[in-house]
Amino acid sequence: MWTWLRATQSLLQPTLSMASASFSSLSMNPPLSLNRSKLKPIIKAQKEDVVIVGAGIAGLATAVSLHRLGVRSLVLEQAESLRTGGTSLTLFKNGWRVLDAIGVGNDLRTQFLEIQGMVVKSEDGRELRSFKFKDEDESQEVRAVERRVLLETLADQLPPDALRFSSKLSKISKNGNGETMLELVDGSQFSSKIVIGCDGIRSPIAKWMGFSDPKYVGHCAFRGLGYYPNGQPFEPKVSYIYGRGLRAGCVPVSPTKVYWFVCFNRPSPGPKITDPAELKKQAKELVKNWHTDLLSIIDQTPDDTIIRTPLVDRWLWPTISPPASSGGVVLVGDAWHPMTPNLGQGACCALEDAVVLSRKLANAIKSGSTQSVENALSSYGNERWPRVFPLTIRANLVGLALQWDNPIVCSVRNNFVIPKLVRLGPLLEHTNFDCQPL
């Protein structure tokens, strides 16, 4: 149903735009003696109480959460449709608690395998350690979820008019009434009392609020989704392989799909590669001598699902970094706290942000007080900062430790630290998050 509505919207939008343009040209056609080049059409801003910029995980989860609480929002997405590219993401129990709270958890569970545990190996195929998640935490739940399915499931919970595509932000400003003005590339304008920036790691809204660009951490990652039409052969476990300055992993997603990644050190991100065949070739070259199933999984991966991305993060230093909100504008997810994927918490934290902000905001909006809204946004930032800042640092440090390339250090890691010292339980404590139904 959602796909049909979006397709219809996409087909009608150019026709409606052309009709609107034709009407304007007829009704506003000036006398021939006037200089047309000096005439500018007057565009009236569309008023909205809540505008969400970005229809990724953070944006859609926030919109659905507000919708559950009786608050309407308009989601502006710069792409022509949902950005369903990419591979999959791993959700731990904190992510699933949020999905349950907003009413989509069970729909997703039926489509994706529950991961029972993890195994860590060296590049020569030697097993270093294995864990079972339930042995460490009976309440733990781990599943790898296709990004496309997650976005479509969230979008299906929204009214059809809640999403506006082909809506790229061009300018943001404040008007005399204290409202936030959003101007799009196509000339459309919106004025809103509340703007929620969910526009990703390169967020224009975060930049407007004074945040620095995310910092490259020194390594890049290839990612892909292996496809086995007759059924994939792997146990429901996360497999990690650690080499020198290079690591990789894979996890079954569904009965027919397996997610994989290869993370490698690089002093700079390097040029962007758009040729999918070249991406596959480079990924295979990195692990060609490893004794794993990884090469066969990469071979089973459709070229157009392979991506390469530089890993970045932003550290939210107290009293130095700007606050999460200012003047009715607030940030959620990667737009505020981009983090490396080493703990599998980027998407989980975005989901947490969504429900925390929505609860506070819904109560404030219903009170009808502007000051209540400001207090709610400030309270959201104060509550979430102690949660996301330590996780960002921890994820960064874990990545640095796993990307060591010194042979002596790697030997100590593989032969002593991982087999003798590492305990999974403490490493999963950050997945504890209490989230009641909305």
CSV table of C-alpha atoms in Angstrom, one decimal:
chain,number,residue,atom,x,y,z
A,1,MET,CA,0.0,0.0,0.0
A,2,TRP,CA,2.7,2.5,1.0
A,3,THR,CA,4.7,1.7,-2.2
A,4,TRP,CA,1.7,2.3,-4.4
A,5,LEU,CA,0.9,5.6,-2.7
A,6,ARG,CA,4.5,6.8,-3.0
A,7,ALA,CA,4.7,5.8,-6.6
A,8,THR,CA,1.4,7.6,-7.3
A,9,GLN,CA,2.7,10.7,-5.5
A,10,SER,CA,5.9,10.6,-7.6
A,11,LEU,CA,4.0,10.3,-10.9
A,12,LEU,CA,1.6,13.1,-10.0
A,13,GLN,CA,4.1,15.6,-8.5
A,14,PRO,CA,5.7,16.7,-11.8
A,15,THR,CA,2.2,17.1,-13.4
A,16,LEU,CA,0.9,19.1,-10.5
A,17,SER,CA,4.1,21.3,-10.5
A,18,MET,CA,3.7,21.9,-14.2
A,19,ALA,CA,0.0,22.8,-13.8
A,20,SER,CA,0.8,25.1,-10.9
A,21,ALA,CA,3.6,26.8,-13.0
A,22,SER,CA,1.2,27.2,-16.0
A,23,PHE,CA,-1.5,28.7,-13.8
A,24,SER,CA,1.0,31.2,-12.2
A,25,SER,CA,2.3,32.3,-15.6
A,26,LEU,CA,-1.3,33.0,-16.8
A,27,SER,CA,-2.6,34.7,-13.7
A,28,MET,CA,0.5,36.8,-13.0
A,29,ASN,CA,1.5,37.7,-16.5
A,30,PRO,CA,2.4,41.4,-16.4
A,31,PRO,CA,1.9,44.0,-19.1
A,32,LEU,CA,4.4,43.9,-21.9
A,33,SER,CA,5.8,47.3,-20.9
A,34,LEU,CA,7.1,46.0,-17.5
A,35,ASN,CA,10.5,44.6,-17.1
A,36,ARG,CA,9.8,40.9,-16.3
A,37,SER,CA,13.3,40.2,-15.1
A,38,LYS,CA,12.7,42.4,-12.0
A,39,LEU,CA,9.5,40.6,-11.1
A,40,LYS,CA,9.8,37.8,-8.4
A,41,PRO,CA,6.9,35.6,-7.5
A,42,ILE,CA,5.7,35.9,-3.9
A,43,ILE,CA,6.0,32.5,-2.2
A,44,LYS,CA,4.0,32.0,0.9
A,45,ALA,CA,5.6,29.8,3.5
A,46,GLN,CA,3.6,26.7,4.5
A,47,LYS,CA,3.1,26.7,8.2
A,48,GLU,CA,3.7,23.5,10.2
A,49,ASP,CA,3.9,22.8,13.9
A,50,VAL,CA,6.6,20.2,13.6
A,51,VAL,CA,8.9,19.6,10.7
A,52,ILE,CA,11.4,16.7,10.6
A,53,VAL,CA,14.2,17.0,8.1
A,54,GLY,CA,15.4,13.6,6.9
A,55,ALA,CA,13.5,10.3,6.4
A,56,GLY,CA,16.2,7.9,7.6
A,57,ILE,CA,15.9,5.8,10.7
A,58,ALA,CA,16.0,8.7,13.1
A,59,GLY,CA,13.5,10.8,11.2
A,60,LEU,CA,10.9,8.1,10.6
A,61,ALA,CA,11.2,6.7,14.1
A,62,THR,CA,10.6,10.2,15.5
A,63,ALA,CA,7.7,10.8,13.2
A,64,VAL,CA,6.1,7.5,14.1
A,65,SER,CA,6.7,8.1,17.8
A,66,LEU,CA,5.0,11.5,17.7
A,67,HIS,CA,2.2,10.1,15.6
A,68,ARG,CA,1.6,7.4,18.3
A,69,LEU,CA,1.4,10.2,20.8
A,70,GLY,CA,-1.1,12.3,18.8
A,71,VAL,CA,1.3,14.8,17.3
A,72,ARG,CA,1.4,15.4,13.6
A,73,SER,CA,4.7,16.1,11.9
A,74,LEU,CA,5.8,16.7,8.3
A,75,VAL,CA,8.9,14.7,7.2
A,76,LEU,CA,11.0,16.4,4.4
A,77,GLU,CA,13.3,14.0,2.5
A,78,GLN,CA,15.7,15.2,-0.2
A,79,ALA,CA,15.7,12.0,-2.2
A,80,GLU,CA,12.9,11.1,-4.6
A,81,SER,CA,11.9,8.1,-2.5
A,82,LEU,CA,13.0,6.3,0.7
A,83,ARG,CA,16.8,5.9,0.7
A,84,THR,CA,16.6,2.1,0.8
A,85,GLY,CA,20.2,1.6,-0.3
A,86,GLY,CA,22.8,0.2,2.0
A,87,THR,CA,22.9,-3.2,3.6
A,88,SER,CA,21.8,-4.1,7.1
A,89,LEU,CA,22.3,-3.0,10.6
A,90,THR,CA,22.5,-4.9,13.9
A,91,LEU,CA,20.0,-4.1,16.5
A,92,PHE,CA,20.5,-5.2,20.1
A,93,LYS,CA,17.9,-5.4,22.8
A,94,ASN,CA,17.7,-1.6,23.4
A,95,GLY,CA,16.8,-1.1,19.7
A,96,TRP,CA,14.2,-3.8,19.9
A,97,ARG,CA,12.6,-2.3,23.0
A,98,VAL,CA,12.1,0.9,21.1
A,99,LEU,CA,10.7,-0.8,18.1
A,100,ASP,CA,8.3,-2.6,20.4
A,101,ALA,CA,7.3,0.7,22.1
A,102,ILE,CA,6.3,2.2,18.8
A,103,GLY,CA,4.5,-0.9,17.6
A,104,VAL,CA,6.6,-2.4,14.8
A,105,GLY,CA,8.9,-4.9,16.6
A,106,ASN,CA,6.9,-8.0,16.0
A,107,ASP,CA,6.4,-7.2,12.3
A,108,LEU,CA,10.2,-7.1,11.9
A,109,ARG,CA,11.0,-10.1,14.0
A,110,THR,CA,9.2,-12.4,11.7
A,111,GLN,CA,11.5,-11.4,8.8
A,112,PHE,CA,15.0,-11.6,10.5
A,113,LEU,CA,16.9,-14.3,12.3
A,114,GLU,CA,17.7,-14.1,16.0
A,115,ILE,CA,21.5,-14.3,16.4
A,116,GLN,CA,22.5,-16.8,19.1
A,117,GLY,CA,26.1,-15.8,19.7
A,118,MET,CA,29.4,-14.7,18.3
A,119,VAL,CA,32.7,-16.3,17.4
A,120,VAL,CA,36.1,-14.5,17.1
A,121,LYS,CA,38.8,-15.9,14.8
A,122,SER,CA,42.2,-15.0,13.6
A,123,GLU,CA,43.0,-14.5,9.9
A,124,ASP,CA,44.4,-18.0,9.7
A,125,GLY,CA,41.0,-19.5,10.7
A,126,ARG,CA,41.9,-20.2,14.3
A,127,GLU,CA,39.1,-19.7,16.8
A,128,LEU,CA,40.0,-17.4,19.6
A,129,ARG,CA,36.8,-17.2,21.6
A,130,SER,CA,33.1,-17.8,21.3
A,131,PHE,CA,30.1,-16.5,23.2
A,132,LYS,CA,26.4,-17.1,23.5
A,133,PHE,CA,24.4,-14.0,24.1
A,134,LYS,CA,21.8,-15.6,26.3
A,135,ASP,CA,24.5,-17.0,28.6
A,136,GLU,CA,25.7,-13.5,29.2
A,137,ASP,CA,22.3,-11.8,29.4
A,138,GLU,CA,19.1,-13.8,29.2
A,139,SER,CA,17.1,-10.8,28.0
A,140,GLN,CA,19.5,-10.0,25.2
A,141,GLU,CA,18.1,-9.9,21.6
A,142,VAL,CA,20.3,-9.5,18.6
A,143,ARG,CA,19.1,-9.4,15.0
A,144,ALA,CA,20.6,-8.0,11.8
A,145,VAL,CA,17.9,-6.0,10.0
A,146,GLU,CA,17.8,-4.9,6.4
A,147,ARG,CA,17.8,-1.1,6.3
A,148,ARG,CA,15.3,-1.1,3.4
A,149,VAL,CA,12.8,-3.2,5.3
A,150,LEU,CA,13.2,-1.2,8.5
A,151,LEU,CA,12.6,2.1,6.7
A,152,GLU,CA,9.6,0.8,4.8
A,153,THR,CA,8.0,-0.7,8.0
A,154,LEU,CA,8.4,2.7,9.8
A,155,ALA,CA,7.0,4.7,6.8
A,156,ASP,CA,4.0,2.4,6.6
A,157,GLN,CA,2.9,3.6,10.1
A,158,LEU,CA,2.6,7.2,8.9
A,159,PRO,CA,-0.3,9.0,7.1
A,160,PRO,CA,0.5,9.3,3.3
A,161,ASP,CA,0.7,13.1,3.6
A,162,ALA,CA,3.3,13.0,6.4
A,163,LEU,CA,6.2,12.4,3.9
A,164,ARG,CA,7.3,14.9,1.3
A,165,PHE,CA,10.1,13.7,-1.1
A,166,SER,CA,12.4,15.7,-3.4
A,167,SER,CA,12.6,18.2,-0.6
A,168,LYS,CA,16.2,19.2,-0.3
A,169,LEU,CA,17.0,21.9,2.3
A,170,SER,CA,18.6,25.0,0.8
A,171,LYS,CA,18.4,27.6,3.6
A,172,ILE,CA,17.5,27.7,7.2
A,173,SER,CA,16.8,30.9,9.1
A,174,LYS,CA,14.6,32.6,11.8
A,175,ASN,CA,11.7,34.9,11.2
A,176,GLY,CA,10.5,37.8,13.3
A,177,ASN,CA,8.0,35.6,15.1
A,178,GLY,CA,10.8,33.3,16.4
A,179,GLU,CA,9.7,30.5,14.0
A,180,THR,CA,12.3,28.6,11.9
A,181,MET,CA,12.1,29.2,8.2
A,182,LEU,CA,13.1,26.3,5.9
A,183,GLU,CA,13.7,27.1,2.2
A,184,LEU,CA,14.0,24.1,-0.2
A,185,VAL,CA,16.0,23.9,-3.4
A,186,ASP,CA,12.7,24.0,-5.4
A,187,GLY,CA,11.8,27.3,-3.8
A,188,SER,CA,9.2,25.9,-1.4
A,189,GLN,CA,9.2,27.5,2.0
A,190,PHE,CA,8.1,26.2,5.4
A,191,SER,CA,7.8,28.0,8.7
A,192,SER,CA,7.7,25.8,11.8
A,193,LYS,CA,7.7,26.2,15.6
A,194,ILE,CA,9.7,23.0,16.0
A,195,VAL,CA,12.3,21.7,13.5
A,196,ILE,CA,13.9,18.3,14.2
A,197,GLY,CA,17.1,17.6,12.3
A,198,CYS,CA,17.5,14.0,11.4
A,199,ASP,CA,19.6,14.7,8.3
A,200,GLY,CA,22.5,12.4,8.9
A,201,ILE,CA,26.2,12.7,9.6
A,202,ARG,CA,26.7,15.6,7.1
A,203,SER,CA,23.7,17.4,8.6
A,204,PRO,CA,23.2,21.0,7.3
A,205,ILE,CA,21.1,21.7,10.3
A,206,ALA,CA,23.9,20.7,12.7
A,207,LYS,CA,26.3,22.9,10.8
A,208,TRP,CA,23.8,25.8,11.0
A,209,MET,CA,23.7,25.2,14.8
A,210,GLY,CA,27.5,25.5,15.1
A,211,PHE,CA,28.5,21.8,15.2
A,212,SER,CA,31.9,20.8,13.6
A,213,ASP,CA,32.0,18.3,10.8
A,214,PRO,CA,32.4,14.7,11.9
A,215,LYS,CA,36.0,13.6,12.1
A,216,TYR,CA,37.5,10.7,10.0
A,217,VAL,CA,38.8,8.1,12.4
A,218,GLY,CA,41.5,6.5,10.1
A,219,HIS,CA,39.7,3.5,8.6
A,220,CYS,CA,37.1,2.7,6.0
A,221,ALA,CA,34.7,-0.2,5.6
A,222,PHE,CA,33.3,-2.2,2.7
A,223,ARG,CA,29.8,-3.6,3.3
A,224,GLY,CA,27.6,-5.9,1.4
A,225,LEU,CA,24.7,-8.3,1.5
A,226,GLY,CA,25.3,-11.8,0.2
A,227,TYR,CA,22.3,-13.4,-1.4
A,228,TYR,CA,21.6,-17.1,-1.4
A,229,PRO,CA,18.3,-17.7,-3.3
A,230,ASN,CA,18.3,-21.4,-2.3
A,231,GLY,CA,19.1,-20.7,1.3
A,232,GLN,CA,22.2,-19.5,3.1
A,233,PRO,CA,24.2,-22.2,4.9
A,234,PHE,CA,25.5,-20.4,8.0
A,235,GLU,CA,24.6,-20.7,11.7
A,236,PRO,CA,22.9,-17.7,13.4
A,237,LYS,CA,26.1,-16.4,14.8
A,238,VAL,CA,28.2,-13.2,14.3
A,239,SER,CA,31.6,-14.1,13.0
A,240,TYR,CA,34.5,-11.7,13.5
A,241,ILE,CA,38.0,-12.1,11.9
A,242,TYR,CA,40.9,-10.0,13.2
A,243,GLY,CA,44.0,-9.4,11.2
A,244,ARG,CA,46.7,-6.7,11.2
A,245,GLY,CA,45.2,-3.3,10.5
A,246,LEU,CA,42.3,-5.2,8.9
A,247,ARG,CA,39.2,-7.0,10.3
A,248,ALA,CA,36.1,-8.4,8.8
A,249,GLY,CA,32.9,-10.1,9.9
A,250,CYS,CA,29.6,-11.6,8.7
A,251,VAL,CA,26.2,-12.3,10.2
A,252,PRO,CA,23.1,-14.1,8.8
A,253,VAL,CA,20.3,-11.7,8.3
A,254,SER,CA,17.5,-13.9,7.0
A,255,PRO,CA,17.2,-17.4,5.5
A,256,THR,CA,18.6,-16.1,2.2
A,257,LYS,CA,20.8,-13.1,3.1
A,258,VAL,CA,24.2,-12.7,4.9
A,259,TYR,CA,25.6,-9.3,5.8
A,260,TRP,CA,29.4,-8.8,5.7
A,261,PHE,CA,32.0,-6.1,6.2
A,262,VAL,CA,35.7,-5.5,5.7
A,263,CYS,CA,37.3,-2.7,7.7
A,264,PHE,CA,40.8,-1.5,6.8
A,265,ASN,CA,43.2,1.3,7.8
A,266,ARG,CA,43.7,4.2,5.4
A,267,PRO,CA,45.3,7.6,6.2
A,268,SER,CA,42.6,9.4,4.3
A,269,PRO,CA,39.2,8.4,2.9
A,270,GLY,CA,40.5,8.5,-0.7
A,271,PRO,CA,38.4,9.1,-3.8
A,272,LYS,CA,34.8,8.0,-4.0
A,273,ILE,CA,34.4,4.8,-6.1
A,274,THR,CA,31.1,4.4,-7.9
A,275,ASP,CA,31.8,1.3,-10.0
A,276,PRO,CA,30.3,-1.6,-7.9
A,277,ALA,CA,32.4,-4.2,-9.7
A,278,GLU,CA,35.6,-2.3,-8.6
A,279,LEU,CA,34.3,-2.1,-5.0
A,280,LYS,CA,33.8,-5.9,-5.0
A,281,LYS,CA,37.3,-6.4,-6.4
A,282,GLN,CA,38.9,-4.3,-3.8
A,283,ALA,CA,37.1,-5.9,-1.0
A,284,LYS,CA,38.1,-9.4,-2.1
A,285,GLU,CA,41.7,-8.3,-2.6
A,286,LEU,CA,41.9,-7.3,1.1
A,287,VAL,CA,41.0,-10.8,2.4
A,288,LYS,CA,42.1,-13.0,-0.5
A,289,ASN,CA,44.5,-15.0,1.7
A,290,TRP,CA,42.2,-15.4,4.7
A,291,HIS,CA,41.0,-18.9,5.7
A,292,THR,CA,37.3,-18.0,6.0
A,293,ASP,CA,34.0,-18.2,4.1
A,294,LEU,CA,34.2,-14.5,3.5
A,295,LEU,CA,35.3,-14.7,-0.1
A,296,SER,CA,32.4,-16.9,-1.0
A,297,ILE,CA,29.9,-14.6,0.7
A,298,ILE,CA,31.3,-11.6,-1.2
A,299,ASP,CA,31.0,-13.6,-4.5
A,300,GLN,CA,27.3,-14.2,-3.6
A,301,THR,CA,26.8,-10.4,-3.2
A,302,PRO,CA,25.0,-8.5,-6.0
A,303,ASP,CA,27.4,-5.7,-7.1
A,304,ASP,CA,24.8,-3.0,-6.5
A,305,THR,CA,24.6,-3.7,-2.8
A,306,ILE,CA,28.3,-3.2,-2.1
A,307,ILE,CA,29.3,0.1,-0.5
A,308,ARG,CA,32.5,1.7,0.8
A,309,THR,CA,32.3,4.3,3.5
A,310,PRO,CA,34.8,6.2,5.6
A,311,LEU,CA,34.1,5.8,9.4
A,312,VAL,CA,33.6,9.1,11.2
A,313,ASP,CA,32.4,10.3,14.6
A,314,ARG,CA,31.9,13.6,16.6
A,315,TRP,CA,32.7,13.9,20.3
A,316,LEU,CA,30.3,16.1,22.2
A,317,TRP,CA,32.6,17.8,24.7
A,318,PRO,CA,30.8,19.3,27.7
A,319,THR,CA,30.7,23.2,27.6
A,320,ILE,CA,32.5,23.1,24.3
A,321,SER,CA,30.1,21.5,21.8
A,322,PRO,CA,26.8,23.3,21.1
A,323,PRO,CA,23.7,21.9,22.9
A,324,ALA,CA,21.4,19.5,21.1
A,325,SER,CA,18.7,22.1,20.7
A,326,SER,CA,18.5,25.9,20.2
A,327,GLY,CA,15.5,28.1,19.6
A,328,GLY,CA,13.1,25.3,18.6
A,329,VAL,CA,15.6,23.4,16.5
A,330,VAL,CA,16.8,20.0,17.8
A,331,LEU,CA,19.0,17.2,16.5
A,332,VAL,CA,18.4,13.5,16.6
A,333,GLY,CA,20.6,10.5,15.8
A,334,ASP,CA,23.6,10.8,13.5
A,335,ALA,CA,22.9,14.5,12.9
A,336,TRP,CA,23.9,15.1,16.5
A,337,HIS,CA,26.1,12.2,17.6
A,338,PRO,CA,27.6,10.2,14.7
A,339,MET,CA,29.6,7.3,16.0
A,340,THR,CA,31.6,4.4,14.5
A,341,PRO,CA,29.8,1.1,14.2
A,342,ASN,CA,32.1,-0.9,16.5
A,343,LEU,CA,29.5,-1.3,19.2
A,344,GLY,CA,26.5,-1.7,16.9
A,345,GLN,CA,24.8,1.3,18.6
A,346,GLY,CA,24.4,4.0,16.0
A,347,ALA,CA,20.9,2.9,14.9
A,348,CYS,CA,20.0,1.8,18.4
A,349,CYS,CA,20.8,5.2,19.9
A,350,ALA,CA,18.9,7.0,17.1
A,351,LEU,CA,15.9,4.9,18.0
A,352,GLU,CA,16.3,5.8,21.7
A,353,ASP,CA,16.6,9.5,20.9
A,354,ALA,CA,13.4,9.3,18.9
A,355,VAL,CA,11.2,8.0,21.8
A,356,VAL,CA,12.8,10.1,24.5
A,357,LEU,CA,12.4,13.3,22.5
A,358,SER,CA,8.9,12.4,21.4
A,359,ARG,CA,7.6,11.8,24.9
A,360,LYS,CA,9.0,15.1,26.2
A,361,LEU,CA,7.8,17.0,23.1
A,362,ALA,CA,4.3,15.6,23.0
A,363,ASN,CA,3.6,16.6,26.6
A,364,ALA,CA,5.0,20.1,26.0
A,365,ILE,CA,3.0,20.6,22.8
A,366,LYS,CA,-0.2,19.6,24.5
A,367,SER,CA,0.4,22.1,27.3
A,368,GLY,CA,0.4,24.9,24.7
A,369,SER,CA,3.3,26.7,26.2
A,370,THR,CA,6.3,27.9,24.1
A,371,GLN,CA,8.5,27.8,27.2
A,372,SER,CA,7.4,24.2,27.9
A,373,VAL,CA,8.6,23.2,24.4
A,374,GLU,CA,12.0,24.9,25.0
A,375,ASN,CA,12.3,23.1,28.3
A,376,ALA,CA,11.4,19.8,26.7
A,377,LEU,CA,14.0,20.1,24.1
A,378,SER,CA,16.6,21.1,26.6
A,379,SER,CA,15.6,18.2,28.9
A,380,TYR,CA,16.0,15.8,26.0
A,381,GLY,CA,19.6,17.0,25.4
A,382,ASN,CA,20.5,16.9,29.0
A,383,GLU,CA,19.1,13.3,29.4
A,384,ARG,CA,20.7,11.9,26.2
A,385,TRP,CA,24.1,13.5,26.4
A,386,PRO,CA,25.4,11.3,29.2
A,387,ARG,CA,24.2,8.3,27.2
A,388,VAL,CA,25.6,9.0,23.8
A,389,PHE,CA,28.9,10.7,24.5
A,390,PRO,CA,30.5,7.8,26.4
A,391,LEU,CA,29.2,5.4,23.8
A,392,THR,CA,30.8,7.5,21.0
A,393,ILE,CA,34.2,7.4,22.8
A,394,ARG,CA,34.0,3.7,23.6
A,395,ALA,CA,33.1,2.8,20.0
A,396,ASN,CA,36.0,4.9,18.8
A,397,LEU,CA,38.5,3.2,21.2
A,398,VAL,CA,37.3,-0.3,20.4
A,399,GLY,CA,37.8,0.4,16.7
A,400,LEU,CA,41.4,1.7,17.3
A,401,ALA,CA,42.2,-1.4,19.4
A,402,LEU,CA,40.8,-3.8,16.7
A,403,GLN,CA,42.6,-2.0,13.9
A,404,TRP,CA,46.1,-2.4,15.4
A,405,ASP,CA,48.7,-3.3,12.7
A,406,ASN,CA,51.7,-3.8,15.0
A,407,PRO,CA,52.5,-7.6,14.8
A,408,ILE,CA,53.6,-7.9,18.4
A,409,VAL,CA,50.5,-6.1,19.7
A,410,CYS,CA,48.2,-8.2,17.4
A,411,SER,CA,49.8,-11.3,18.7
A,412,VAL,CA,49.2,-10.3,22.3
A,413,ARG,CA,45.6,-9.4,21.4
A,414,ASN,CA,44.9,-12.8,19.7
A,415,ASN,CA,46.8,-15.0,22.1
A,416,PHE,CA,46.1,-13.5,25.4
A,417,VAL,CA,43.7,-10.5,25.6
A,418,ILE,CA,40.8,-12.1,23.6
A,419,PRO,CA,41.1,-15.7,24.9
A,420,LYS,CA,41.9,-14.9,28.5
A,421,LEU,CA,40.6,-11.4,29.4
A,422,VAL,CA,37.6,-10.4,27.3
A,423,ARG,CA,34.1,-10.9,28.8
A,424,LEU,CA,31.1,-10.3,26.8
A,425,GLY,CA,28.7,-9.3,29.6
A,426,PRO,CA,30.4,-6.0,30.5
A,427,LEU,CA,30.6,-5.2,26.8
A,428,LEU,CA,26.8,-5.4,26.5
A,429,GLU,CA,25.8,-3.4,29.5
A,430,HIS,CA,25.2,-0.4,27.3
A,431,THR,CA,22.3,-2.2,25.6
A,432,ASN,CA,20.3,-1.9,28.8
A,433,PHE,CA,17.6,0.7,28.1
A,434,ASP,CA,14.1,0.9,29.7
A,435,CYS,CA,11.4,1.9,27.1
A,436,GLN,CA,7.7,1.7,27.9
A,437,PRO,CA,5.1,1.5,25.2
A,438,LEU,CA,4.0,4.9,23.7
